[in-house]
mmCIF file of C-alpha atoms in Angstrom:
data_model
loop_
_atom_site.group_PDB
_atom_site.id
_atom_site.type_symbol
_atom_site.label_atom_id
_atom_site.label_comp_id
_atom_site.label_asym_id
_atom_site.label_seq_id
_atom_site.Cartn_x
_atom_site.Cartn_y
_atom_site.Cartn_z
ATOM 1 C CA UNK T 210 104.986 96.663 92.610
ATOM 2 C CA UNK T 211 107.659 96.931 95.117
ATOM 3 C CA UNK T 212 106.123 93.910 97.069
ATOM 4 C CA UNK T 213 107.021 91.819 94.421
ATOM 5 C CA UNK T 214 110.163 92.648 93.450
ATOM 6 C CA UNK T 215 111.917 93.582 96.622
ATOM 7 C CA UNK T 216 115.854 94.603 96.293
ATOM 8 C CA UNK T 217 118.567 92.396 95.875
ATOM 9 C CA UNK T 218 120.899 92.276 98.709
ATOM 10 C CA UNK T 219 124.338 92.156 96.769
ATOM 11 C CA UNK T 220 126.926 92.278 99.977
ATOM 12 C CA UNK T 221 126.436 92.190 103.917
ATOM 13 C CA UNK T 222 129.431 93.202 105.793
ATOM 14 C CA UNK T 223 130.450 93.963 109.457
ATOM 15 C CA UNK T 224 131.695 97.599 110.206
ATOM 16 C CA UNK T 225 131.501 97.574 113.735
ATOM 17 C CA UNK T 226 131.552 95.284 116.629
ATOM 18 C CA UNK T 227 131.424 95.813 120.312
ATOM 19 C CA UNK T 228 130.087 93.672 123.179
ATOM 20 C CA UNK T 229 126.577 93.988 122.655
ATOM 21 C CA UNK T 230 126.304 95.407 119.371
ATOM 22 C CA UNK T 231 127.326 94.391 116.052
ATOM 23 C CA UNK T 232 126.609 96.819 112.384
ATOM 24 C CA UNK T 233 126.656 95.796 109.491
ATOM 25 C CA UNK T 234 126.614 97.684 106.187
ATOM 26 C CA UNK T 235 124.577 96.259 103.537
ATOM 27 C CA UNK T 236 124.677 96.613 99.489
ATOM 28 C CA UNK T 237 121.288 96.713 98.324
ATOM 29 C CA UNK T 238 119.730 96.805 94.536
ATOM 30 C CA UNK T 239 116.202 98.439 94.458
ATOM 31 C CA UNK T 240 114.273 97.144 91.569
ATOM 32 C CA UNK T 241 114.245 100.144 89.945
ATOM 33 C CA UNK T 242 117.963 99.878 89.093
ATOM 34 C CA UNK T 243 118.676 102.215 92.705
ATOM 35 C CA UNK T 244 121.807 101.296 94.501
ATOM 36 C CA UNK T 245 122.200 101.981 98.096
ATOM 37 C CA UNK T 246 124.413 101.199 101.092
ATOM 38 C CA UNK T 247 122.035 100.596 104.131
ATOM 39 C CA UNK T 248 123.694 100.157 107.707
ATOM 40 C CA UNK T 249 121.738 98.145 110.147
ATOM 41 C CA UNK T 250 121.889 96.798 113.614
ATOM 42 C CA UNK T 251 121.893 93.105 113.375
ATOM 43 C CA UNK T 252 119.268 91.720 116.279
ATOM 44 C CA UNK T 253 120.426 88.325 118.408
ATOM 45 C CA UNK T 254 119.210 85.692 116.163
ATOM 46 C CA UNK T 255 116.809 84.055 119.464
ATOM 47 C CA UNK T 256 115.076 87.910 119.715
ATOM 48 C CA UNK T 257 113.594 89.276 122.828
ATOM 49 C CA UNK T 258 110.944 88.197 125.046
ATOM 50 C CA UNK T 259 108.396 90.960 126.606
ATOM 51 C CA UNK T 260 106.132 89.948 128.892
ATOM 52 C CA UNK T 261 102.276 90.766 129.805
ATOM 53 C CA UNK T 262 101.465 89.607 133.470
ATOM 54 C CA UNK T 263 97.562 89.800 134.247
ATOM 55 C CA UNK T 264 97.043 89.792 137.993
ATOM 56 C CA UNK T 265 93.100 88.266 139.132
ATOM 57 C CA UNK T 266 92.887 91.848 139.882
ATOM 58 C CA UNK T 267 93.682 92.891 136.211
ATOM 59 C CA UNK T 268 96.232 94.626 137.004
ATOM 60 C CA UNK T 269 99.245 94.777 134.906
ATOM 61 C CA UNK T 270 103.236 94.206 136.399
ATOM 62 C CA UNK T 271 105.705 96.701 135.710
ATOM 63 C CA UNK T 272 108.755 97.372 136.739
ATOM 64 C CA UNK T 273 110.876 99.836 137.008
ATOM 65 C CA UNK T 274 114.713 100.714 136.362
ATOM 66 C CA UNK T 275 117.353 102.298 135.426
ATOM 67 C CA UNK T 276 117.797 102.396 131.436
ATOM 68 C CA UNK T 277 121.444 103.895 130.872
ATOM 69 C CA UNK T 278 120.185 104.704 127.418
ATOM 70 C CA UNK T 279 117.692 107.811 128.764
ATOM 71 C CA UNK T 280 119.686 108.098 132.055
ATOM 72 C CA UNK T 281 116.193 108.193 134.074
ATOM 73 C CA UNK T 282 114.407 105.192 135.610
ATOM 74 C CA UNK T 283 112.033 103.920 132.908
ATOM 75 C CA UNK T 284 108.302 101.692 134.176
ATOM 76 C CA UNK T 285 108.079 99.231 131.629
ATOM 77 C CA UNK T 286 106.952 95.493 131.466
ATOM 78 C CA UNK T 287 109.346 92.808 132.001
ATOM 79 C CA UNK T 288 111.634 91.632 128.893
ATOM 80 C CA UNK T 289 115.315 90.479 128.314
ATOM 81 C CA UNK T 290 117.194 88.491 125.431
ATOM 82 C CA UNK T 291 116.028 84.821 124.786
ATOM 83 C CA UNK T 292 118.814 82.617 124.961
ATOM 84 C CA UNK T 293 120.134 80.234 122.479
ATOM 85 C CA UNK T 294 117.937 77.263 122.514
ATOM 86 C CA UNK T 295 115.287 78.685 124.972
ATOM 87 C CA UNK T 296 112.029 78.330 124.228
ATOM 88 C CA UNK T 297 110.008 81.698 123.823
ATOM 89 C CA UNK T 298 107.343 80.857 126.839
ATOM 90 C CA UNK T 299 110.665 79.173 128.780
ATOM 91 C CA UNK T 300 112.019 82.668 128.232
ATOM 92 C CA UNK T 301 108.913 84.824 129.077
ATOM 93 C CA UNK T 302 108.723 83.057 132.561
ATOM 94 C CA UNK T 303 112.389 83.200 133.472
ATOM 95 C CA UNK T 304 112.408 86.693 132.948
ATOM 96 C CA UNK T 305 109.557 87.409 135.108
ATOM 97 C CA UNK T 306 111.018 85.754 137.899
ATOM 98 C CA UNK T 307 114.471 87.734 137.710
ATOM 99 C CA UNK T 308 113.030 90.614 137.564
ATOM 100 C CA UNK T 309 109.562 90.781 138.787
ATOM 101 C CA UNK T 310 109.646 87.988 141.094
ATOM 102 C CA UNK T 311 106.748 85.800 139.634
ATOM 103 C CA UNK T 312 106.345 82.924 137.886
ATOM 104 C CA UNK T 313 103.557 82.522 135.598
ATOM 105 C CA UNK T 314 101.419 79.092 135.255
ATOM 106 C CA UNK T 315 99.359 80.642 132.033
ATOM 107 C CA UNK T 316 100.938 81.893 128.991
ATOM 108 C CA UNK T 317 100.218 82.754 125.398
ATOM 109 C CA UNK T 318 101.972 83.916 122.692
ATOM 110 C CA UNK T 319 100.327 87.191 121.383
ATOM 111 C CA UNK T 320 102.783 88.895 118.631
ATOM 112 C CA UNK T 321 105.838 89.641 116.904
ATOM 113 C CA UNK T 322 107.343 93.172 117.617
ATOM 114 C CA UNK T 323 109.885 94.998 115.767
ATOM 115 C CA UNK T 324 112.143 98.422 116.314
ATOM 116 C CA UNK T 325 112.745 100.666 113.956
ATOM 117 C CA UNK T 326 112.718 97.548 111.318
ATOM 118 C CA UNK T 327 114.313 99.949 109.066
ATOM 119 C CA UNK T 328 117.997 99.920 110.862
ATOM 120 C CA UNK T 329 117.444 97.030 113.013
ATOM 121 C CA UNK T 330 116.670 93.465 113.094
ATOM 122 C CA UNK T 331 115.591 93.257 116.653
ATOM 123 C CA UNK T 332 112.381 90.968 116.983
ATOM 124 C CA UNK T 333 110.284 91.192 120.109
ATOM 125 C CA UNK T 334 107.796 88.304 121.211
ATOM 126 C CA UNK T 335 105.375 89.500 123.149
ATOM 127 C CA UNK T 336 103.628 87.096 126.053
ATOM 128 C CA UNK T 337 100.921 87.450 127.772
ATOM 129 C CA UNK T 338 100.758 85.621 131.119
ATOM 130 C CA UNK T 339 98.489 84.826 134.206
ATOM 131 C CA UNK T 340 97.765 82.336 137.207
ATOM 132 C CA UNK T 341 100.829 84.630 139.355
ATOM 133 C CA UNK T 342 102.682 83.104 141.865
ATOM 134 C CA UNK T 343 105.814 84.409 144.038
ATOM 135 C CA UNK T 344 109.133 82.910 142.713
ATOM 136 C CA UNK T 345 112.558 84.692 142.460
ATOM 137 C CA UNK T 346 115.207 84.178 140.071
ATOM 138 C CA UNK T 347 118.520 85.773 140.649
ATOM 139 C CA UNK T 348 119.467 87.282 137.308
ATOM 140 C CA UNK T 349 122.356 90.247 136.265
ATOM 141 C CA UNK T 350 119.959 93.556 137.316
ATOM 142 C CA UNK T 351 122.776 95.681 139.687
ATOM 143 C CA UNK T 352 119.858 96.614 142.038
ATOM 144 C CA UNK T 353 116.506 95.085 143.172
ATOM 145 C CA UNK T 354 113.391 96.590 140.586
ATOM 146 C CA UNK T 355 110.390 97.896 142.014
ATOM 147 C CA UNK T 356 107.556 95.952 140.823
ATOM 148 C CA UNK T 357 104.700 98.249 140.162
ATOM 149 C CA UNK T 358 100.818 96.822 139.530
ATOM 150 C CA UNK T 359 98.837 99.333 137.068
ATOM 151 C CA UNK T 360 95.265 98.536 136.364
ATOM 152 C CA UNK T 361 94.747 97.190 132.950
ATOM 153 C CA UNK T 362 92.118 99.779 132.395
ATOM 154 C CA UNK T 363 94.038 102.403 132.884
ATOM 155 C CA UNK T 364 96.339 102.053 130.141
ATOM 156 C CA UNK T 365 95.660 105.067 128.414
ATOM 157 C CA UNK T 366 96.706 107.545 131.227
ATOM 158 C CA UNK T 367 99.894 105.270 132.014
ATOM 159 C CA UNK T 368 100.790 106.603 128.647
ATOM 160 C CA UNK T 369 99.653 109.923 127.803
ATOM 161 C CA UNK T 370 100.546 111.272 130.955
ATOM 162 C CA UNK T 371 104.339 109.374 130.133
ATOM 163 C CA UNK T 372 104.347 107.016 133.567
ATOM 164 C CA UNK T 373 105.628 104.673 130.196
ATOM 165 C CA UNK T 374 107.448 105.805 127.152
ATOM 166 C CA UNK T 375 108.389 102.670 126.224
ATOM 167 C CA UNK T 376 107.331 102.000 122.826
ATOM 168 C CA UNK T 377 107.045 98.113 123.239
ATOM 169 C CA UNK T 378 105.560 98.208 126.107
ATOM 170 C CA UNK T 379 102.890 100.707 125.325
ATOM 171 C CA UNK T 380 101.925 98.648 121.881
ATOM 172 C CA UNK T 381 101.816 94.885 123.774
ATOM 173 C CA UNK T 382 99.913 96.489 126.773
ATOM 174 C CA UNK T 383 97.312 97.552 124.149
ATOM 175 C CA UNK T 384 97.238 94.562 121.978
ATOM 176 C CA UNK T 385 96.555 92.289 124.869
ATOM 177 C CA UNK T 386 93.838 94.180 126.606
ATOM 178 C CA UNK T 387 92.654 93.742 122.476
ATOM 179 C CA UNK T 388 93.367 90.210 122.405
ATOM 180 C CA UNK T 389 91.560 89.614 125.815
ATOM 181 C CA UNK T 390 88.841 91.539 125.006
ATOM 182 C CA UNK T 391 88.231 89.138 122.125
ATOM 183 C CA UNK T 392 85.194 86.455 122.219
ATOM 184 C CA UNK T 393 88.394 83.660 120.893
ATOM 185 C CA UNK T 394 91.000 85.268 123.239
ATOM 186 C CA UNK T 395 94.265 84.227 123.779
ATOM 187 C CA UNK T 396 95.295 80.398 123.061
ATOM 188 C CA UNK T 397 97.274 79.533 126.741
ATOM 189 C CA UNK T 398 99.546 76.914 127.308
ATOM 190 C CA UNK T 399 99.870 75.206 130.752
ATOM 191 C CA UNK T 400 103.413 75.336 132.676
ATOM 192 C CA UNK T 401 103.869 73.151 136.127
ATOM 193 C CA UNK T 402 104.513 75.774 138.972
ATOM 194 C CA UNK T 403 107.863 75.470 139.707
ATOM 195 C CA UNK T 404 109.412 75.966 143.199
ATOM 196 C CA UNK T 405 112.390 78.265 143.202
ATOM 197 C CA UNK T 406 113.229 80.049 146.336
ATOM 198 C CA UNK T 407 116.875 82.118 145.849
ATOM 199 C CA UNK Q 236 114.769 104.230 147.234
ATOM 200 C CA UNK Q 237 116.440 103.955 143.679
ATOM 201 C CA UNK Q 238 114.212 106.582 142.532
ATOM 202 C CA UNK Q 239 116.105 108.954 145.145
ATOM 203 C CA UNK Q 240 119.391 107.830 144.192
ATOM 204 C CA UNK Q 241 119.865 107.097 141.117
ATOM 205 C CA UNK Q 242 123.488 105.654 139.608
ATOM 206 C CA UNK Q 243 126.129 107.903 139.513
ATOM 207 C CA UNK Q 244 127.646 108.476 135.574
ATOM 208 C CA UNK Q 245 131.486 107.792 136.180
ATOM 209 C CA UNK Q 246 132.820 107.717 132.614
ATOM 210 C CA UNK Q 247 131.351 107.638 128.914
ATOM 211 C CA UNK Q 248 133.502 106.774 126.064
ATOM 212 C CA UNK Q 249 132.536 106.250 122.226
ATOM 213 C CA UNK Q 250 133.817 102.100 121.686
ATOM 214 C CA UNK Q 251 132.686 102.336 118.149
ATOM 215 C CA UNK Q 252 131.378 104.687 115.397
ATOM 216 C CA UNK Q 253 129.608 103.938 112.151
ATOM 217 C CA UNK Q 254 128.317 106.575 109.451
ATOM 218 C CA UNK Q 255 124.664 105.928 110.870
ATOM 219 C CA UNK Q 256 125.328 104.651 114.802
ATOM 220 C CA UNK Q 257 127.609 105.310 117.505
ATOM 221 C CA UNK Q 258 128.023 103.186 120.223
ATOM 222 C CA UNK Q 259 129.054 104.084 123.766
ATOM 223 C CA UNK Q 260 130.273 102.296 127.164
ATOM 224 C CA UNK Q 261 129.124 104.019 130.396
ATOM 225 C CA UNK Q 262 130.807 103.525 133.618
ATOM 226 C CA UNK Q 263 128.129 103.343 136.569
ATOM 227 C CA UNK Q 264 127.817 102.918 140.246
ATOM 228 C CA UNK Q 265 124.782 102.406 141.570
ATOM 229 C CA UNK Q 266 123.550 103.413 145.181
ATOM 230 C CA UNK Q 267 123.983 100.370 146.442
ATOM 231 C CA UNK Q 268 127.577 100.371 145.160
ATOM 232 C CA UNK Q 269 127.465 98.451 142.357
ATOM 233 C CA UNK Q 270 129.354 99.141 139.387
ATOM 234 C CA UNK Q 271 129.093 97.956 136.190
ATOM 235 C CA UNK Q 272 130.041 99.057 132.337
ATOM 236 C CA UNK Q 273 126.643 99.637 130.363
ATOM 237 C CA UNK Q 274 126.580 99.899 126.575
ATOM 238 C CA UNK Q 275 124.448 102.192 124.452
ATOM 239 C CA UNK Q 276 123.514 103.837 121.319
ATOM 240 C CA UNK Q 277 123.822 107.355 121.225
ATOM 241 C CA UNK Q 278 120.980 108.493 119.715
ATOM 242 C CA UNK Q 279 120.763 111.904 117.693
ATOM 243 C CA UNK Q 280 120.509 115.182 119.309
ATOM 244 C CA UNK Q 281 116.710 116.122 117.937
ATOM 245 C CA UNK Q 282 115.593 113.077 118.151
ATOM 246 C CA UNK Q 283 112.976 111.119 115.434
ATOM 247 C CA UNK Q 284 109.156 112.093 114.604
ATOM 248 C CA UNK Q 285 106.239 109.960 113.560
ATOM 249 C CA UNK Q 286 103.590 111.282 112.171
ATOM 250 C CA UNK Q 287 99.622 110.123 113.065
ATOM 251 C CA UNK Q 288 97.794 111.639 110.039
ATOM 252 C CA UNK Q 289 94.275 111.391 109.989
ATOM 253 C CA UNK Q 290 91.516 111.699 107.170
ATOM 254 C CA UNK Q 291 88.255 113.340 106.988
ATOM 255 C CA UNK Q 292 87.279 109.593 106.810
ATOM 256 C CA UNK Q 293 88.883 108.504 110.153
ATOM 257 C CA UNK Q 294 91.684 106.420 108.487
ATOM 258 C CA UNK Q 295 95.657 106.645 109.318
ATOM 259 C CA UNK Q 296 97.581 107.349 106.634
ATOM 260 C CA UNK Q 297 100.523 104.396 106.518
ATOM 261 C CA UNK Q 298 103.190 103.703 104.250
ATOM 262 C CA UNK Q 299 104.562 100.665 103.051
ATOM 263 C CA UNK Q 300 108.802 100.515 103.033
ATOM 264 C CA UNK Q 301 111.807 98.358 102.678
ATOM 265 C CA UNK Q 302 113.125 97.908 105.877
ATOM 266 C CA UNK Q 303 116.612 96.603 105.614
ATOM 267 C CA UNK Q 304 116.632 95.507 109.415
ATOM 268 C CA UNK Q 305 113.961 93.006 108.852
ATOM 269 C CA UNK Q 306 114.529 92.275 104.729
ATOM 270 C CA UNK Q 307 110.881 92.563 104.591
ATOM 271 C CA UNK Q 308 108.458 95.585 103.718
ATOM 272 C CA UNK Q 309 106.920 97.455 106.784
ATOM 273 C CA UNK Q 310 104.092 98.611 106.665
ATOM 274 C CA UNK Q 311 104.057 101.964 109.167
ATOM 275 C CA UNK Q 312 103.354 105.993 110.060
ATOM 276 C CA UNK Q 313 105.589 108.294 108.360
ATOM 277 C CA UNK Q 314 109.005 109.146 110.328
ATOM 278 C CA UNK Q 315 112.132 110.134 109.964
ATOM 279 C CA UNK Q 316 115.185 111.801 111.805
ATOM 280 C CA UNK Q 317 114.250 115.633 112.926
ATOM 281 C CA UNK Q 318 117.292 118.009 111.577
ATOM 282 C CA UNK Q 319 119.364 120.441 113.416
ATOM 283 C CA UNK Q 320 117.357 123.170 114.505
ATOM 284 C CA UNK Q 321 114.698 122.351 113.061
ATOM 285 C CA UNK Q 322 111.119 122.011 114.698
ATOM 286 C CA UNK Q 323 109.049 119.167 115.744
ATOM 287 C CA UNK Q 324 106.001 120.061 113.880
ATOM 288 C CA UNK Q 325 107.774 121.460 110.772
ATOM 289 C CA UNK Q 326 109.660 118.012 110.907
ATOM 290 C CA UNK Q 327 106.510 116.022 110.780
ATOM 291 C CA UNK Q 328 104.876 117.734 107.996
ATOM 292 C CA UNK Q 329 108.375 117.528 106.138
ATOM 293 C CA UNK Q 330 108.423 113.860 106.109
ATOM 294 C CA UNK Q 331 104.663 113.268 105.543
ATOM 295 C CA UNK Q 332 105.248 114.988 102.432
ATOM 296 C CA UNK Q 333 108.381 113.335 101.578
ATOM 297 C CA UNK Q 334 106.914 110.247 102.479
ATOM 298 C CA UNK Q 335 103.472 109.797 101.678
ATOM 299 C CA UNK Q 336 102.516 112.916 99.526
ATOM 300 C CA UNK Q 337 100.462 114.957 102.278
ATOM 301 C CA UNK Q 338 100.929 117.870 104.012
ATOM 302 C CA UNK Q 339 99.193 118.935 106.766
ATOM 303 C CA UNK Q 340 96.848 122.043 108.313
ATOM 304 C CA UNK Q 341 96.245 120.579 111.552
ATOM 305 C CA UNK Q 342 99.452 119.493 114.075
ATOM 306 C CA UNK Q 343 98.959 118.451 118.050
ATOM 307 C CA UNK Q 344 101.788 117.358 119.861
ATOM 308 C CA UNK Q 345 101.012 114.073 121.776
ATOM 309 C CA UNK Q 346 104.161 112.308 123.512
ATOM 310 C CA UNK Q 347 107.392 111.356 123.482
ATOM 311 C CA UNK Q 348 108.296 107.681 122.671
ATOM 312 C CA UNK Q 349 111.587 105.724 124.270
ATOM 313 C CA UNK Q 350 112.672 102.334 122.392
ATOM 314 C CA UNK Q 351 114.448 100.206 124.409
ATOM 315 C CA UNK Q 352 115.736 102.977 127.112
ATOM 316 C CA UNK Q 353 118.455 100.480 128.697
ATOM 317 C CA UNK Q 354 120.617 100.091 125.142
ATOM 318 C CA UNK Q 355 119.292 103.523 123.499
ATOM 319 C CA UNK Q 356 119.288 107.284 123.595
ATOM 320 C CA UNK Q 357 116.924 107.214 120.968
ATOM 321 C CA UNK Q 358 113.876 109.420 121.363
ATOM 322 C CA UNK Q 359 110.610 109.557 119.126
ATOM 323 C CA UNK Q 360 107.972 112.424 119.658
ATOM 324 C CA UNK Q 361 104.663 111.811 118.248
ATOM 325 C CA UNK Q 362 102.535 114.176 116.505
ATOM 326 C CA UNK Q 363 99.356 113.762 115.194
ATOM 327 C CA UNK Q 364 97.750 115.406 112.385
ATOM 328 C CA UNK Q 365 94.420 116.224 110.234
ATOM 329 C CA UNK Q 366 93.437 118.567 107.285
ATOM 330 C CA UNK Q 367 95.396 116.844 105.010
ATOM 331 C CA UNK Q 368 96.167 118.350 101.474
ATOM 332 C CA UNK Q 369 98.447 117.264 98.556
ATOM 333 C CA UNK Q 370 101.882 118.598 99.010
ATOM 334 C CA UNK Q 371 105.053 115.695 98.053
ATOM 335 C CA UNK Q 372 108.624 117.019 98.934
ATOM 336 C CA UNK Q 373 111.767 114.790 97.445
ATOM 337 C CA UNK Q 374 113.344 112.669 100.057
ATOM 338 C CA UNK Q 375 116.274 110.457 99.971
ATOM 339 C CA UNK Q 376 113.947 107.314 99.615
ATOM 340 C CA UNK Q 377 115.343 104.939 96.932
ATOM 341 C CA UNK Q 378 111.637 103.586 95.729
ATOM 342 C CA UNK Q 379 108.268 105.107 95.945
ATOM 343 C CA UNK Q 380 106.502 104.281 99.123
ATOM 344 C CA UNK Q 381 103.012 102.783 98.887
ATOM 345 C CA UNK Q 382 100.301 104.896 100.916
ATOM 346 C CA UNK Q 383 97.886 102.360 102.628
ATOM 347 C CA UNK Q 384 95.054 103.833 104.385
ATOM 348 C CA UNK Q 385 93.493 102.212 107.215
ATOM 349 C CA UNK Q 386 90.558 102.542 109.239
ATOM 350 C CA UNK Q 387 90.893 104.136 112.978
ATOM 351 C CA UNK Q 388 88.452 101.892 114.847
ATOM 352 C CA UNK Q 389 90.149 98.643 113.329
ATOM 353 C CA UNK Q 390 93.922 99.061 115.165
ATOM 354 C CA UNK Q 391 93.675 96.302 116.652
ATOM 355 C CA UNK Q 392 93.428 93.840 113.355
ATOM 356 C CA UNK Q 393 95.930 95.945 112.050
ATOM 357 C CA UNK Q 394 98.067 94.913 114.660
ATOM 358 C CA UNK Q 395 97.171 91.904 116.169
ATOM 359 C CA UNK Q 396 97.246 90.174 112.830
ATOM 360 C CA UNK Q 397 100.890 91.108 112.168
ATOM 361 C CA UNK Q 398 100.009 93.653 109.000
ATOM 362 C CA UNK Q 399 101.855 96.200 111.570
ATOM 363 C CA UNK Q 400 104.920 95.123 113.557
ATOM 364 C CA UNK Q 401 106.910 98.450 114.231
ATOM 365 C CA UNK Q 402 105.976 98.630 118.243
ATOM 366 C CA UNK Q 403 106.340 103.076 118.271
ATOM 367 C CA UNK Q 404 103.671 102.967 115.465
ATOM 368 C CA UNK Q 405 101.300 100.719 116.813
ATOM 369 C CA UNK Q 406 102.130 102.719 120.045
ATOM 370 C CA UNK Q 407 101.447 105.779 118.500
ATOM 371 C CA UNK Q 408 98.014 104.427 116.976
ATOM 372 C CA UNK Q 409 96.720 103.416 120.093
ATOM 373 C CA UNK Q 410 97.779 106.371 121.812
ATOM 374 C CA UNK Q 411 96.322 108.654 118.912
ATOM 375 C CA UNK Q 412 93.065 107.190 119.079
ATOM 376 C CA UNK Q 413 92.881 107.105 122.830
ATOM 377 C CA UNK Q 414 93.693 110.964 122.963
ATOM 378 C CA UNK Q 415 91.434 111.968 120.105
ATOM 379 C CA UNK Q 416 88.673 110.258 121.832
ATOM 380 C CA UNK Q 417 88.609 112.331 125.420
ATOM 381 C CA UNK Q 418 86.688 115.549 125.772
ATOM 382 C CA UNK Q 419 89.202 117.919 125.409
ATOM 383 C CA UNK Q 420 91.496 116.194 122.577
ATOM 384 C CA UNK Q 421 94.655 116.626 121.525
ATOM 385 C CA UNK Q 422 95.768 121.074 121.592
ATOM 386 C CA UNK Q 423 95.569 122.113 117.898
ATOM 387 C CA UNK Q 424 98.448 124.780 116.245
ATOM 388 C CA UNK Q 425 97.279 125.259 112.726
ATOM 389 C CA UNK Q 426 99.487 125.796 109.582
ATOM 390 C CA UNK Q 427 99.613 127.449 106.636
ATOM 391 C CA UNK Q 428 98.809 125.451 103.850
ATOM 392 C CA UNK Q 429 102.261 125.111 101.654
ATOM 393 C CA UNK Q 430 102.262 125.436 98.110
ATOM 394 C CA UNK Q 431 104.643 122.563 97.340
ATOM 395 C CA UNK Q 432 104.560 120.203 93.922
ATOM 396 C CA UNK Q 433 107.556 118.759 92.785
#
């Protein structure tokens, strides 16, 4: 029912705006005649990139640092904001080399992530990538990450025993292990190595 | 190194408040004597809870919503915001009454969830439960939610074919199943059944 006659948006308006963030309060009209005022986060409109890197060794890279949100160093897989313009995989391996120190020569697209969909558009692309090699990219961290390798196998105590919390990084660590587990697995696209040295 | 000293908290301020969100800048200097403003949600006190219920049948209960974030219906676990004071497990079997129609006899504990630790404050503790019975509580939803059930040992269609985005409850899915699967299993506290039919 509700599938096919999703609410009307009537009215989207900003209420609040800082540097990073920006709400909006929307007027919706449920089908059922409903009215309700919905705030929301609105996501960048390029999304996020998270990445997967697959050593030979299977191992998984993580890194880890300081999330201001929690206060606590957080391990979690490399991921920033796609820039305007920037191609998702362009994205996937510029991040990795700012803050993991690798570039990637394999990469796939594997899925679409979302956060709390119901109060923010924030979309997630998750990558997974392979074929490792040692190239740094300055970027804005304020301290160096430690880069930590976590076998791929093991994903299941890195998160019941809370080494992660990370919700995105918990779901895309278990969706590719799925995805490479397949017969199919994942469809890669080549990228040139490319020799950066900062 | 960072690990042992971790960025000194010089200042927080609220920049900008909403009904639903409030937004704050953090002054920081790290170790290395860096400092830099960070920006943040606040997230509430108590924190969120999503609910893992399980049938006799080995299928999670889901439920299909508007998600105003995305403009789409999510499909998802049951969660919600956990009230002053009130407890974890009382909060999950509170909303997966309100929002699927179940209560529930069986409660574990399982983890807690972070999304997006650098911008967010926002915590989500898992439960997982079984011994389902019939038991709807109003909410403050403005449509009926559809209740999808879906098999256990098929996750990974569920979310690696997109029917799923929301990363804490494919998280929690994987998680669930990984936990209900070792020898010992998640630690039980049984509760009364309630008699509630509105």
């Amino acid at each position: 029912m509700s599938l096919e006659s999703p609410p009307k948006i009537l009215n989207v308006r900003t209420i609040a705006t800082s540097r990073l963030f920006e709400i909006e309060a929307v007027d919706l009209c449920f089908s059922n005649g409903v009215e309700m005022v919905f705030e929301r986060l609105k996501g960048n409109a390029a999304g996020a990139v998270l990445v997967v890197p697959i050593t030979p060794q299977q191992e998984v890279v993580l890194i880890r640092e300081y999330a201001c949100g929690t206060e606590r160093y957080e391990l979690g897989l490399p991921k920033g904001r796609i820039e305007d313009g920037e191609a998702c995989l362009i994205a996937a391996n510029r991040e990795l080399m700012e803050e993991a120190g690798f570039g990637a020569e394999r990469l796939a697209y594997l899925a679409e992530l979302t956060s709390a969909p119901t109060y923010s558009g924030q979309r997630t692309h998750v990558v997974i990538v392979t074929d490792l090699y040692s190239a740094r990219l300055a970027g804005d961290e304020p301290e160096p990450m430690d880069v930590v390798l976590w076998p791929l196998a093991d994903i299941d105590r890195l998160a019941l025993e809370g080494h992660c919390s990370e919700a995105r990084s918990i779901a895309a660590l278990y969706m590719a292990r799925a995805c490479l587990a397949t017969p199919s697995g994942p469809t890669w696209t080549i990228h040139a190595k490319e020799n950066i040295h900062e």
